[in-house]
Coordinates of C-alpha atoms in Angstrom, one line a residue:
M505 CA 6.6 -71.2 -42.7
S506 CA 4.5 -68.0 -42.6
S507 CA 1.1 -68.0 -44.4
E508 CA 1.3 -64.2 -45.0
R509 CA 1.6 -63.2 -48.6
L510 CA 4.9 -61.8 -49.7
G511 CA 3.4 -58.4 -50.8
D512 CA 1.6 -57.9 -47.5
L513 CA 4.8 -58.9 -45.6
L514 CA 6.9 -56.3 -47.6
F515 CA 4.2 -53.6 -47.1
R516 CA 3.9 -54.4 -43.3
E517 CA 7.7 -54.0 -42.9
G518 CA 7.6 -50.7 -44.7
L519 CA 9.7 -51.9 -47.7
I520 CA 7.1 -50.9 -50.3
T521 CA 4.0 -48.7 -50.4
R522 CA 0.5 -49.8 -51.1
E523 CA 0.5 -48.1 -54.5
Q524 CA 3.7 -50.0 -55.5
L525 CA 2.1 -53.3 -54.4
D526 CA -1.0 -52.6 -56.4
K527 CA 1.1 -51.9 -59.5
A528 CA 3.0 -55.1 -59.0
L529 CA -0.3 -57.0 -58.7
Q530 CA -1.6 -55.5 -61.9
E531 CA 1.6 -56.6 -63.7
Q532 CA 1.1 -60.1 -62.2
R533 CA -2.5 -60.3 -63.6
A534 CA -1.3 -59.0 -67.0
N535 CA 1.8 -61.2 -67.5
G536 CA 1.5 -64.0 -65.0
T537 CA 4.8 -63.1 -63.3
R538 CA 5.3 -63.2 -59.6
V539 CA 4.8 -60.2 -57.3
G540 CA 8.4 -60.2 -56.1
Y541 CA 9.8 -60.3 -59.6
N542 CA 7.5 -57.3 -60.7
L543 CA 8.6 -55.3 -57.7
V544 CA 12.3 -55.6 -58.6
K545 CA 11.6 -55.1 -62.3
L546 CA 9.6 -51.9 -61.6
G547 CA 12.4 -50.6 -59.3
F548 CA 10.3 -50.5 -56.2
I549 CA 12.7 -52.7 -54.1
Q550 CA 16.2 -53.9 -54.2
E551 CA 16.5 -57.7 -54.9
T552 CA 18.7 -58.2 -51.9
E553 CA 16.0 -56.8 -49.6
L554 CA 13.4 -59.0 -51.4
V555 CA 15.5 -62.1 -50.9
K556 CA 16.0 -61.4 -47.2
A557 CA 12.2 -61.1 -46.9
L558 CA 11.7 -64.3 -48.7
A559 CA 14.1 -66.1 -46.4
R560 CA 12.2 -64.8 -43.4
Q561 CA 8.9 -65.8 -44.9
Y562 CA 9.9 -69.4 -45.8
K563 CA 12.4 -69.8 -43.0
L564 CA 15.0 -71.1 -45.5
P565 CA 18.6 -69.9 -46.3
A566 CA 19.0 -67.4 -49.2
V567 CA 21.7 -66.9 -51.7
D568 CA 22.9 -63.8 -53.5
L569 CA 23.3 -65.1 -57.1
S570 CA 25.2 -62.0 -58.2
K571 CA 28.1 -63.1 -56.0
F572 CA 27.9 -66.9 -56.8
E573 CA 29.8 -68.7 -59.5
V574 CA 27.8 -71.6 -60.9
D575 CA 29.8 -74.8 -61.7
P576 CA 29.2 -75.7 -65.4
K577 CA 29.4 -79.4 -64.6
V578 CA 26.6 -79.1 -62.0
L579 CA 24.4 -77.2 -64.6
K580 CA 24.3 -80.3 -66.7
L581 CA 22.6 -82.3 -64.0
V582 CA 19.3 -80.6 -64.5
P583 CA 17.5 -80.5 -67.9
A584 CA 17.1 -77.0 -69.4
E585 CA 13.3 -77.3 -69.8
L586 CA 12.8 -78.2 -66.2
A587 CA 15.1 -75.4 -65.0
S588 CA 13.4 -72.7 -67.1
K589 CA 9.9 -73.9 -66.4
H590 CA 10.2 -74.0 -62.6
L591 CA 12.9 -71.4 -62.1
V592 CA 15.5 -73.8 -60.7
L593 CA 19.2 -73.3 -60.9
P594 CA 21.6 -76.0 -59.7
L595 CA 24.5 -74.3 -57.8
K596 CA 26.9 -76.9 -56.4
R597 CA 27.1 -80.6 -55.4
D598 CA 28.3 -81.6 -52.0
G599 CA 28.7 -85.4 -51.8
R600 CA 25.3 -86.8 -52.3
T601 CA 23.5 -83.4 -51.9
L602 CA 22.7 -81.0 -54.8
H603 CA 22.1 -77.4 -53.7
V604 CA 19.6 -75.6 -56.0
A605 CA 18.4 -72.0 -56.1
M606 CA 14.6 -71.7 -56.4
A607 CA 12.2 -68.9 -56.6
D608 CA 9.5 -71.0 -55.0
P609 CA 11.1 -73.5 -52.5
T610 CA 7.6 -74.7 -51.4
N611 CA 7.1 -76.5 -54.7
L612 CA 7.7 -80.0 -53.4
G613 CA 6.7 -81.6 -56.7
V614 CA 9.7 -80.0 -58.4
I615 CA 12.0 -81.0 -55.6
E616 CA 10.9 -84.6 -56.0
D617 CA 11.4 -84.4 -59.8
L618 CA 14.9 -83.1 -59.2
K619 CA 15.7 -86.0 -56.8
F620 CA 14.5 -88.5 -59.4
I621 CA 16.3 -87.0 -62.3
T622 CA 19.6 -86.3 -60.6
R623 CA 19.7 -89.2 -58.1
Y624 CA 20.9 -86.7 -55.5
D625 CA 19.3 -85.4 -52.3
V626 CA 18.1 -81.8 -53.0
N627 CA 18.7 -78.9 -50.7
P628 CA 16.7 -75.8 -51.9
V629 CA 17.8 -72.2 -51.1
I630 CA 15.9 -69.0 -52.0
A631 CA 17.1 -66.7 -54.7
G632 CA 15.8 -63.5 -56.2
E633 CA 13.6 -64.3 -59.2
F634 CA 14.9 -61.4 -61.3
T635 CA 18.5 -62.5 -61.2
L636 CA 17.5 -66.1 -61.4
R637 CA 15.6 -65.6 -64.7
N638 CA 18.6 -63.7 -66.1
L639 CA 21.0 -66.5 -65.2
L640 CA 18.7 -69.1 -66.5
D641 CA 18.4 -67.2 -69.8
K642 CA 22.2 -67.1 -69.8
H643 CA 22.9 -70.7 -69.0
F644 CA 19.8 -72.4 -70.6
E645 CA 18.8 -70.9 -73.9
A646 CA 15.3 -71.2 -75.4
N647 CA 14.0 -74.4 -77.1
D648 CA 14.9 -73.2 -80.6
T649 CA 18.6 -73.3 -79.7
Q650 CA 18.6 -76.5 -77.6
V651 CA 20.1 -78.5 -80.4
A652 CA 23.0 -76.1 -80.8
N653 CA 23.7 -76.1 -77.1
L654 CA 23.6 -79.8 -77.0
L655 CA 26.1 -80.1 -79.7
D656 CA 28.5 -77.6 -77.9
E657 CA 28.3 -80.0 -75.0
I658 CA 28.9 -83.0 -77.1
A659 CA 31.8 -81.4 -79.0
E660 CA 33.5 -81.0 -75.6
I661 CA 33.0 -84.7 -74.9
A662 CA 34.0 -85.9 -78.3
G663 CA 37.2 -83.9 -78.6
D664 CA 39.1 -84.0 -81.8
E665 CA 39.0 -87.7 -82.5
D666 CA 38.0 -88.8 -85.9
I667 CA 34.9 -91.0 -86.0
E668 CA 34.4 -93.1 -89.1
V669 CA 31.5 -95.5 -89.9
V670 CA 33.2 -98.7 -91.1
E671 CA 30.0 -100.5 -92.2
Q672 CA 27.1 -98.5 -93.4
K673 CA 24.4 -98.5 -96.1
D674 CA 22.0 -95.9 -97.5
E675 CA 18.5 -95.7 -96.0
E676 CA 15.2 -95.8 -97.9
V677 CA 12.6 -93.7 -96.0
S678 CA 9.1 -93.0 -96.9
A679 CA 9.0 -89.5 -95.3
T680 CA 11.1 -86.9 -97.1
A681 CA 11.4 -84.7 -94.0
L682 CA 12.8 -87.6 -92.0
A683 CA 15.2 -88.6 -94.6
A684 CA 16.6 -85.0 -94.6
A685 CA 16.7 -84.8 -90.8
V686 CA 18.6 -88.1 -90.5
D687 CA 21.6 -86.7 -92.4
E688 CA 21.6 -83.3 -90.7
A689 CA 24.8 -82.4 -88.9
P690 CA 23.2 -82.2 -85.4
V691 CA 21.9 -85.7 -85.5
V692 CA 25.0 -87.2 -87.0
K693 CA 27.3 -85.3 -84.6
L694 CA 25.2 -86.2 -81.6
L695 CA 25.2 -89.9 -82.2
N696 CA 28.8 -90.1 -83.2
A697 CA 29.8 -88.2 -80.0
L698 CA 27.6 -90.4 -77.8
L699 CA 29.1 -93.6 -79.2
S700 CA 32.6 -92.2 -78.7
D701 CA 32.0 -90.8 -75.3
A702 CA 30.5 -94.1 -74.0
V703 CA 33.7 -95.9 -75.0
K704 CA 35.9 -93.3 -73.2
R705 CA 33.8 -93.6 -70.0
G706 CA 34.1 -97.4 -70.0
A707 CA 30.4 -98.0 -70.5
S708 CA 29.2 -101.5 -71.4
D709 CA 25.8 -100.4 -72.8
I710 CA 24.0 -97.3 -74.1
H711 CA 20.2 -97.1 -73.5
F712 CA 18.3 -94.7 -75.8
E713 CA 14.7 -94.5 -74.4
C714 CA 11.6 -92.7 -75.8
F715 CA 8.9 -91.3 -73.5
E716 CA 5.8 -89.3 -74.1
H717 CA 7.4 -85.8 -74.1
E718 CA 11.2 -86.5 -73.9
I719 CA 14.1 -88.7 -74.7
R720 CA 16.5 -90.1 -72.2
V721 CA 20.1 -91.4 -72.8
R722 CA 21.7 -93.6 -70.2
Y723 CA 25.1 -95.5 -70.0
R724 CA 25.6 -98.6 -68.0
I725 CA 28.9 -98.1 -66.2
D726 CA 30.2 -100.7 -63.7
G727 CA 26.9 -102.5 -63.9
A728 CA 24.8 -99.4 -62.9
L729 CA 22.8 -97.2 -65.3
Q730 CA 23.6 -93.4 -65.2
E731 CA 21.6 -90.7 -67.0
I732 CA 23.8 -88.8 -69.4
M733 CA 21.5 -86.4 -71.2
R734 CA 18.0 -85.7 -72.5
P735 CA 18.1 -84.6 -76.2
P736 CA 15.1 -82.5 -77.5
A737 CA 12.0 -84.7 -78.1
K738 CA 11.7 -83.4 -81.7
M739 CA 14.9 -85.3 -82.6
K740 CA 13.4 -88.7 -81.7
A741 CA 12.4 -90.0 -85.1
A742 CA 15.7 -88.8 -86.7
L743 CA 17.9 -90.2 -84.0
I744 CA 16.2 -93.7 -84.1
S745 CA 16.4 -93.8 -87.9
R746 CA 20.1 -92.8 -87.8
F747 CA 20.8 -95.7 -85.4
K748 CA 19.0 -98.1 -87.8
I749 CA 21.0 -96.8 -90.8
M750 CA 24.3 -97.3 -89.0
A751 CA 23.2 -100.8 -87.9
Q752 CA 21.9 -101.8 -91.3
L753 CA 18.4 -102.3 -90.1
N754 CA 15.0 -101.7 -91.8
I755 CA 14.1 -98.1 -90.8
A756 CA 10.5 -98.4 -92.1
E757 CA 9.8 -101.3 -89.7
R758 CA 8.8 -99.9 -86.3
R759 CA 6.5 -102.7 -85.0
V760 CA 8.9 -105.6 -84.4
P761 CA 12.3 -106.0 -82.7
Q762 CA 15.4 -105.8 -84.8
D763 CA 19.0 -106.6 -84.1
G764 CA 22.2 -105.4 -85.9
R765 CA 25.7 -104.3 -85.4
I766 CA 27.6 -101.0 -85.9
K767 CA 31.4 -100.9 -86.4
L768 CA 33.0 -97.6 -85.8
K769 CA 36.6 -96.4 -86.0
V770 CA 37.1 -94.2 -83.0
G771 CA 40.5 -92.6 -83.2
K772 CA 42.8 -95.6 -83.8
K773 CA 40.5 -98.2 -82.3
V774 CA 37.7 -100.2 -84.1
I775 CA 34.7 -100.7 -81.8
D776 CA 31.8 -103.0 -82.3
Y777 CA 28.3 -102.1 -81.0
R778 CA 25.6 -104.7 -80.9
V779 CA 22.3 -102.9 -81.5
A780 CA 18.8 -104.1 -80.4
T781 CA 15.7 -102.1 -81.1
R782 CA 12.3 -102.8 -79.3
P783 CA 9.0 -101.1 -79.9
T784 CA 7.5 -99.2 -76.9
I785 CA 4.3 -97.2 -76.7
F786 CA 6.1 -93.9 -77.3
G787 CA 8.6 -95.0 -79.9
E788 CA 11.4 -97.5 -80.2
K789 CA 13.9 -98.2 -77.4
V790 CA 17.5 -98.7 -78.7
V791 CA 20.1 -100.5 -76.6
L792 CA 23.7 -100.8 -77.8
R793 CA 26.2 -103.3 -76.2
I794 CA 29.7 -102.0 -76.6
L795 CA 32.3 -104.6 -77.5
D796 CA 35.7 -103.0 -77.1
K797 CA 38.4 -105.6 -77.5
G798 CA 40.9 -103.2 -76.0
N799 CA 39.1 -103.4 -72.7
L800 CA 38.9 -107.2 -72.7
T801 CA 40.9 -108.4 -69.7
L802 CA 41.9 -112.0 -69.9
D803 CA 43.7 -112.2 -66.6
L804 CA 41.3 -113.6 -64.0
E805 CA 43.6 -112.6 -61.1
K806 CA 42.9 -109.0 -61.9
F807 CA 39.2 -109.7 -61.5
G808 CA 39.8 -111.0 -58.0
I809 CA 39.7 -114.8 -58.2
E810 CA 41.3 -116.4 -55.1
P811 CA 44.6 -118.3 -55.7
R812 CA 43.2 -121.8 -54.9
A813 CA 40.1 -121.2 -57.1
E814 CA 42.3 -120.0 -60.0
K815 CA 44.7 -123.0 -59.6
D816 CA 41.7 -125.4 -59.7
L817 CA 40.2 -123.7 -62.8
M818 CA 43.5 -123.7 -64.7
E819 CA 44.0 -127.4 -63.8
A820 CA 40.6 -128.2 -65.1
V821 CA 40.9 -126.4 -68.5
Q822 CA 44.3 -128.0 -69.1
N823 CA 42.9 -131.5 -68.9
P824 CA 42.8 -133.2 -72.3
Y825 CA 39.1 -134.0 -71.9
G826 CA 36.1 -133.4 -69.6
M827 CA 33.7 -130.5 -69.1
V828 CA 34.1 -127.1 -67.5
L829 CA 30.9 -125.2 -66.8
V830 CA 30.6 -121.5 -66.0
T831 CA 27.3 -120.3 -64.5
G832 CA 25.7 -117.0 -63.5
P833 CA 23.1 -114.4 -64.6
T834 CA 23.4 -112.3 -67.7
G835 CA 26.1 -109.7 -67.3
S836 CA 28.0 -111.5 -64.7
G837 CA 31.2 -112.0 -66.8
K838 CA 30.8 -115.6 -67.9
T839 CA 32.0 -114.9 -71.5
T840 CA 35.1 -113.1 -70.2
T841 CA 35.9 -116.1 -67.9
L842 CA 35.5 -118.5 -70.9
Y843 CA 37.7 -116.3 -73.1
S844 CA 40.3 -116.1 -70.3
C845 CA 40.3 -119.9 -70.1
L846 CA 40.6 -120.3 -73.9
S847 CA 43.5 -117.9 -74.0
K848 CA 45.4 -120.1 -71.7
V849 CA 45.1 -123.2 -74.0
N850 CA 45.2 -121.4 -77.3
T851 CA 48.4 -122.8 -78.7
I852 CA 49.6 -123.7 -82.2
D853 CA 49.0 -127.5 -81.6
T854 CA 45.4 -127.2 -80.4
N855 CA 42.3 -127.0 -82.5
I856 CA 39.7 -124.8 -80.7
M857 CA 36.2 -124.4 -82.0
T858 CA 33.4 -122.2 -80.5
A859 CA 29.7 -121.8 -81.1
E860 CA 28.5 -118.5 -79.8
D861 CA 25.3 -116.3 -79.8
P862 CA 26.6 -113.8 -80.6
V863 CA 30.4 -113.8 -81.2
E864 CA 31.4 -111.0 -78.9
Y865 CA 35.1 -110.8 -79.5
N866 CA 37.2 -112.2 -82.4
I867 CA 40.2 -114.1 -81.1
F868 CA 43.1 -115.1 -83.4
G869 CA 43.7 -118.9 -83.4
I870 CA 40.1 -119.9 -82.5
N871 CA 37.5 -121.0 -85.0
Q872 CA 34.4 -119.1 -83.9
V873 CA 30.9 -119.9 -85.3
L874 CA 27.9 -117.7 -85.0
V875 CA 24.8 -119.6 -83.9
R876 CA 21.7 -118.8 -86.1
N877 CA 18.6 -120.6 -85.0
E878 CA 16.6 -119.3 -87.9
I879 CA 18.6 -121.3 -90.5
G880 CA 19.0 -124.4 -88.3
M881 CA 22.5 -123.6 -87.0
T882 CA 21.7 -124.2 -83.3
F883 CA 24.1 -125.0 -80.5
A884 CA 23.4 -128.7 -81.0
A885 CA 23.9 -128.6 -84.8
A886 CA 27.2 -126.7 -84.3
L887 CA 28.4 -129.3 -81.8
K888 CA 27.6 -132.2 -84.1
A889 CA 29.5 -130.4 -86.9
F890 CA 32.5 -129.7 -84.7
L891 CA 32.9 -133.4 -83.8
R892 CA 33.6 -134.1 -87.5
Q893 CA 36.4 -131.4 -87.6
D894 CA 38.9 -133.0 -85.3
P895 CA 38.6 -130.6 -82.3
N896 CA 40.7 -130.6 -79.2
I897 CA 38.6 -128.1 -77.3
I898 CA 35.0 -127.1 -77.9
M899 CA 33.3 -124.1 -76.4
V900 CA 29.5 -124.0 -76.5
G901 CA 27.9 -120.6 -75.7
E902 CA 25.1 -122.2 -73.6
I903 CA 23.6 -125.5 -72.8
R904 CA 19.9 -124.8 -73.1
D905 CA 18.3 -128.2 -73.7
L906 CA 18.8 -132.0 -73.4
E907 CA 20.0 -132.4 -76.9
T908 CA 22.8 -129.9 -76.5
G909 CA 23.7 -131.2 -73.1
G910 CA 23.8 -134.8 -74.3
I911 CA 26.1 -134.1 -77.2
A912 CA 28.4 -132.0 -74.9
I913 CA 28.6 -134.8 -72.3
K914 CA 29.4 -137.3 -75.0
A915 CA 32.1 -135.1 -76.5
A916 CA 33.6 -134.6 -73.0
L917 CA 33.6 -138.4 -72.4
T918 CA 35.3 -139.2 -75.8
G919 CA 38.5 -137.2 -75.6
H920 CA 37.5 -133.6 -76.0
L921 CA 37.6 -130.7 -73.5
V922 CA 34.2 -129.0 -73.5
M923 CA 33.5 -125.5 -72.0
S924 CA 30.0 -124.0 -71.7
T925 CA 27.7 -121.9 -69.6
L926 CA 24.3 -122.3 -67.8
H927 CA 22.0 -119.9 -66.1
T928 CA 21.9 -121.2 -62.5
N929 CA 22.4 -119.5 -59.2
S930 CA 25.3 -121.6 -57.8
A931 CA 27.8 -124.3 -58.7
P932 CA 25.9 -127.2 -56.9
E933 CA 22.6 -126.1 -58.5
T934 CA 24.2 -126.5 -61.9
V935 CA 24.4 -130.3 -61.3
T936 CA 20.8 -130.4 -60.3
R937 CA 19.9 -128.5 -63.5
L938 CA 21.8 -131.0 -65.7
L939 CA 20.0 -133.9 -64.0
D940 CA 16.6 -132.2 -64.4
M941 CA 17.3 -131.9 -68.1
G942 CA 17.4 -135.7 -68.2
L943 CA 21.1 -136.4 -68.3
E944 CA 22.2 -139.5 -66.5
P945 CA 23.9 -139.0 -63.1
F946 CA 26.8 -141.4 -64.0
N947 CA 27.6 -139.4 -67.2
V948 CA 27.4 -136.1 -65.5
A949 CA 29.7 -137.2 -62.7
S950 CA 32.2 -138.7 -65.1
A951 CA 32.2 -135.8 -67.6
L952 CA 32.5 -132.8 -65.3
N953 CA 35.9 -131.5 -64.3
L954 CA 34.8 -128.3 -62.6
I955 CA 31.9 -125.9 -62.2
L956 CA 32.4 -122.2 -61.6
A957 CA 29.6 -119.7 -60.5
Q958 CA 30.3 -116.0 -60.5
R959 CA 28.9 -112.5 -60.0
L960 CA 30.3 -109.0 -60.4
L961 CA 30.3 -106.6 -57.5
R962 CA 31.0 -102.9 -57.6
R963 CA 34.3 -101.8 -55.9
I964 CA 34.7 -99.1 -53.3
C965 CA 36.2 -96.0 -54.8
S966 CA 39.8 -95.9 -53.8
N967 CA 39.8 -92.0 -53.8
C968 CA 37.2 -91.7 -51.0
K969 CA 37.4 -95.0 -49.2
K970 CA 36.9 -94.7 -45.4
K971 CA 36.6 -97.1 -42.5
Y972 CA 33.3 -97.3 -40.6
E973 CA 31.4 -99.3 -38.1
P974 CA 28.4 -101.2 -39.4
D975 CA 25.2 -101.2 -37.3
D976 CA 23.3 -104.2 -36.1
I977 CA 20.7 -103.9 -38.9
E978 CA 23.4 -104.2 -41.6
L979 CA 25.0 -107.2 -39.9
D980 CA 21.6 -108.9 -39.4
A981 CA 21.0 -108.5 -43.2
M982 CA 24.2 -110.5 -43.7
K983 CA 22.9 -113.1 -41.2
V984 CA 25.8 -112.5 -38.8
H985 CA 26.3 -110.8 -35.4
R986 CA 29.3 -109.1 -33.8
D987 CA 30.3 -112.0 -31.6
M988 CA 30.1 -114.6 -34.4
P989 CA 33.5 -116.2 -35.2
L990 CA 34.6 -116.5 -38.8
G991 CA 34.7 -120.3 -38.3
D992 CA 30.9 -120.2 -38.0
L993 CA 30.9 -118.9 -41.5
R994 CA 32.9 -122.0 -42.4
F995 CA 36.2 -120.2 -43.1
K996 CA 39.3 -122.3 -42.8
Q997 CA 42.8 -120.9 -42.0
D998 CA 44.1 -121.4 -45.5
A999 CA 41.4 -119.2 -47.0
L1000 CA 42.0 -116.5 -44.4
E1001 CA 45.8 -116.5 -45.2
S1002 CA 44.8 -115.4 -48.7
V1003 CA 43.0 -112.4 -47.2
K1004 CA 46.2 -111.3 -45.5
L1005 CA 48.2 -111.6 -48.6
K1006 CA 46.0 -109.5 -50.9
A1007 CA 44.3 -107.1 -48.6
G1008 CA 44.4 -103.4 -49.5
P1009 CA 46.7 -101.1 -47.5
E1010 CA 43.8 -99.7 -45.5
A1011 CA 42.7 -103.2 -44.4
A1012 CA 46.0 -105.0 -44.1
P1013 CA 47.0 -103.7 -40.5
F1014 CA 43.7 -105.1 -39.1
L1015 CA 44.1 -108.6 -40.6
Q1016 CA 47.5 -109.8 -39.4
T1017 CA 46.0 -111.9 -36.6
L1018 CA 43.1 -113.2 -38.6
T1019 CA 42.0 -116.7 -37.7
P1020 CA 38.7 -118.7 -37.7
K1021 CA 38.2 -117.5 -34.1
T1022 CA 38.3 -113.9 -35.2
R1023 CA 34.9 -112.3 -34.5
V1024 CA 32.9 -110.4 -37.1
G1025 CA 32.9 -107.3 -34.9
E1026 CA 36.7 -107.2 -35.0
L1027 CA 36.8 -107.0 -38.8
P1028 CA 37.5 -103.7 -40.7
F1029 CA 34.6 -102.5 -42.8
F1030 CA 34.9 -99.8 -45.5
K1031 CA 32.7 -97.7 -47.8
G1032 CA 33.1 -94.8 -50.1
A1033 CA 32.2 -91.3 -48.9
G1034 CA 31.4 -90.0 -52.4
C1035 CA 33.6 -87.8 -54.5
D1036 CA 34.0 -86.4 -58.1
A1037 CA 36.0 -89.4 -59.2
C1038 CA 33.1 -91.8 -58.5
G1039 CA 30.3 -89.3 -59.3
G1040 CA 29.3 -89.2 -55.6
S1041 CA 28.4 -92.9 -55.5
G1042 CA 31.4 -94.1 -53.4
L1043 CA 31.8 -97.0 -55.9
K1044 CA 34.1 -97.2 -59.0
G1045 CA 35.0 -100.3 -61.0
R1046 CA 33.9 -103.9 -60.6
Q1047 CA 35.2 -107.0 -58.9
G1048 CA 34.4 -110.7 -59.4
V1049 CA 33.3 -113.2 -56.8
Y1050 CA 33.7 -116.8 -57.6
E1051 CA 32.4 -120.2 -56.4
V1052 CA 34.6 -122.9 -57.8
M1053 CA 33.5 -126.6 -57.3
M1054 CA 36.2 -129.1 -58.3
M1055 CA 35.1 -132.6 -59.0
T1056 CA 36.7 -134.6 -56.3
P1057 CA 36.0 -138.4 -55.8
T1058 CA 33.7 -137.5 -53.0
I1059 CA 31.7 -135.0 -55.1
R1060 CA 31.5 -137.4 -58.1
K1061 CA 30.1 -140.1 -55.8
L1062 CA 27.5 -137.8 -54.4
I1063 CA 26.4 -136.7 -57.9
M1064 CA 25.9 -140.4 -58.9
Q1065 CA 23.6 -140.7 -55.9
S1066 CA 21.5 -137.7 -57.2
I1067 CA 22.0 -135.9 -54.0
G1068 CA 20.4 -132.4 -53.6
A1069 CA 22.1 -129.1 -54.2
A1070 CA 22.2 -128.1 -50.5
E1071 CA 24.0 -131.4 -49.4
L1072 CA 26.3 -131.1 -52.4
R1073 CA 27.2 -127.5 -51.4
D1074 CA 28.0 -128.6 -47.8
A1075 CA 30.2 -131.4 -49.0
A1076 CA 32.1 -129.1 -51.4
V1077 CA 32.6 -126.5 -48.7
D1078 CA 34.0 -129.2 -46.5
E1079 CA 36.5 -129.9 -49.2
G1080 CA 37.6 -126.3 -49.4
M1081 CA 35.2 -124.6 -51.8
L1082 CA 34.3 -120.9 -51.1
T1083 CA 30.6 -120.1 -51.7
L1084 CA 29.8 -116.9 -53.5
R1085 CA 28.8 -115.4 -50.1
M1086 CA 32.1 -116.5 -48.5
D1087 CA 34.1 -115.1 -51.4
G1088 CA 32.1 -111.9 -50.9
W1089 CA 33.2 -111.8 -47.3
M1090 CA 36.8 -112.2 -48.4
K1091 CA 36.3 -109.0 -50.6
I1092 CA 34.7 -107.2 -47.6
M1093 CA 37.7 -108.1 -45.3
K1094 CA 40.1 -106.9 -48.0
G1095 CA 38.4 -103.6 -48.2
I1096 CA 37.4 -104.1 -51.8
T1097 CA 33.6 -104.0 -51.6
T1098 CA 30.7 -103.3 -49.3
T1099 CA 28.2 -105.5 -47.4
E1100 CA 25.5 -103.9 -49.5
Q1101 CA 27.1 -105.1 -52.7
V1102 CA 27.6 -108.7 -51.4
L1103 CA 24.1 -108.8 -50.1
R1104 CA 22.7 -107.7 -53.4
E1105 CA 24.6 -110.3 -55.5
T1106 CA 24.9 -113.4 -53.3
S1107 CA 22.7 -115.5 -51.0
A1108 CA 23.7 -117.0 -47.6

């Protein structure tokens, strides 16, 4: 890049006179505007000539903005304040690359900010500052009208659906100004539109975060957070208070966490939102968990459980007694799995009782109890009460301690089917965890019917899926090499037959001769190229991976010997269990997910 100043370059090339340059420099000192902008404004040079000179100076491509149509969707990727302050105009998105017009493409700090905010690679091109400012004024209005612009955007999102607060109470605020702001149309419309839009996009959570000079709103979609917008910072107090009013929380309390619920009627659907506020140094963070019963899928086959694993699970939950445990981290779909199991056994002649914290979905025919530790209604207390109510099936939200585990084991051994969850990494480790709690190996071995561990992986976008060849680094990360046979990964023929049956159309032709002798290098690998349907990520939707350990006589015997988790896993695999990593490989072979996703969520 040339170090020669722009004015000197233009004078040397004979495009302007020395007197014209001096006048532009005077204007720069008076108004703080750039020399090039002043030269165009004063009529000393055509902007097209200026842009060509800038391109030669910076050795970067240039764009004539007067002939370019800006995509309104792309404009939303960059906050108005940043665009106006640094003279940046987003032009178009090409896969993972965002092309932006800049008056000063040497400002690397702004380029890094754009990368962080948009999550795209940024390709700067040079544009004339005069036209650039006019377009920015046209597309991004001044701060005083930001709220109006934001509401126009939200109105487009919300559509014509009616949004009605089902449960709400009046607030009591100390500050009169805040009380007025909370009920203003912009605040009410913005939050109603966000709550409705999140449901339409299939988000599971809404994150409302306060920083020193701005607010950020993000949705969690398919397990990944995506930034949606940045409302004006001056709306912070009113927006937080409005959330609290809707969730029936104390708006005057800003120092301690609070939890509540919002129930909204969006169109014809009633949606529950679980609200949690937490104080931060720049204001309260509000997170809403969206509980849309219409999106509750109770068919595990649709989530990708393998046929044998599903058969073992259904057999275990249809036993008249015993214990079924589901394990995995928060957000891995344990509650959905338990509800799916309960739906299979929810018949008129069965008494089902659940203790949950919180009750996420109301299901007809099941007696659901909300655990409230503050009044003594713990999981253990609820379990004791259930046993006096003639239950057939008991579901306990989580086994957290020896008391709860002991009561659950006793119930399973005395003619009741018990379902529950634990937070462990794998099915074999769940046994170790129960023994570490102090439960007797004999009771654990006798009571357990089945343990299921699970994770959720992101699916490859079906719209932009393509076949590719992984490099050695990618395979090394998965602890395999090209010449390794699938048998070394402990796959048996019956499991591989399942791959053939349910592979996607792109993968199926490659898998007809799949055997344990097939080498990793012969497998098809797929990934998403990035498109509008998946927001450029190459991923859309989620898929479960499952590790189902059935209690066979061999496994029960090993549990009574207090054998370690590693040895227990090896024995279970010998009896046909697929580990989480093996099930992940099944999804890779079927063309459902990527090695990156499997590596992130499972261990070898």
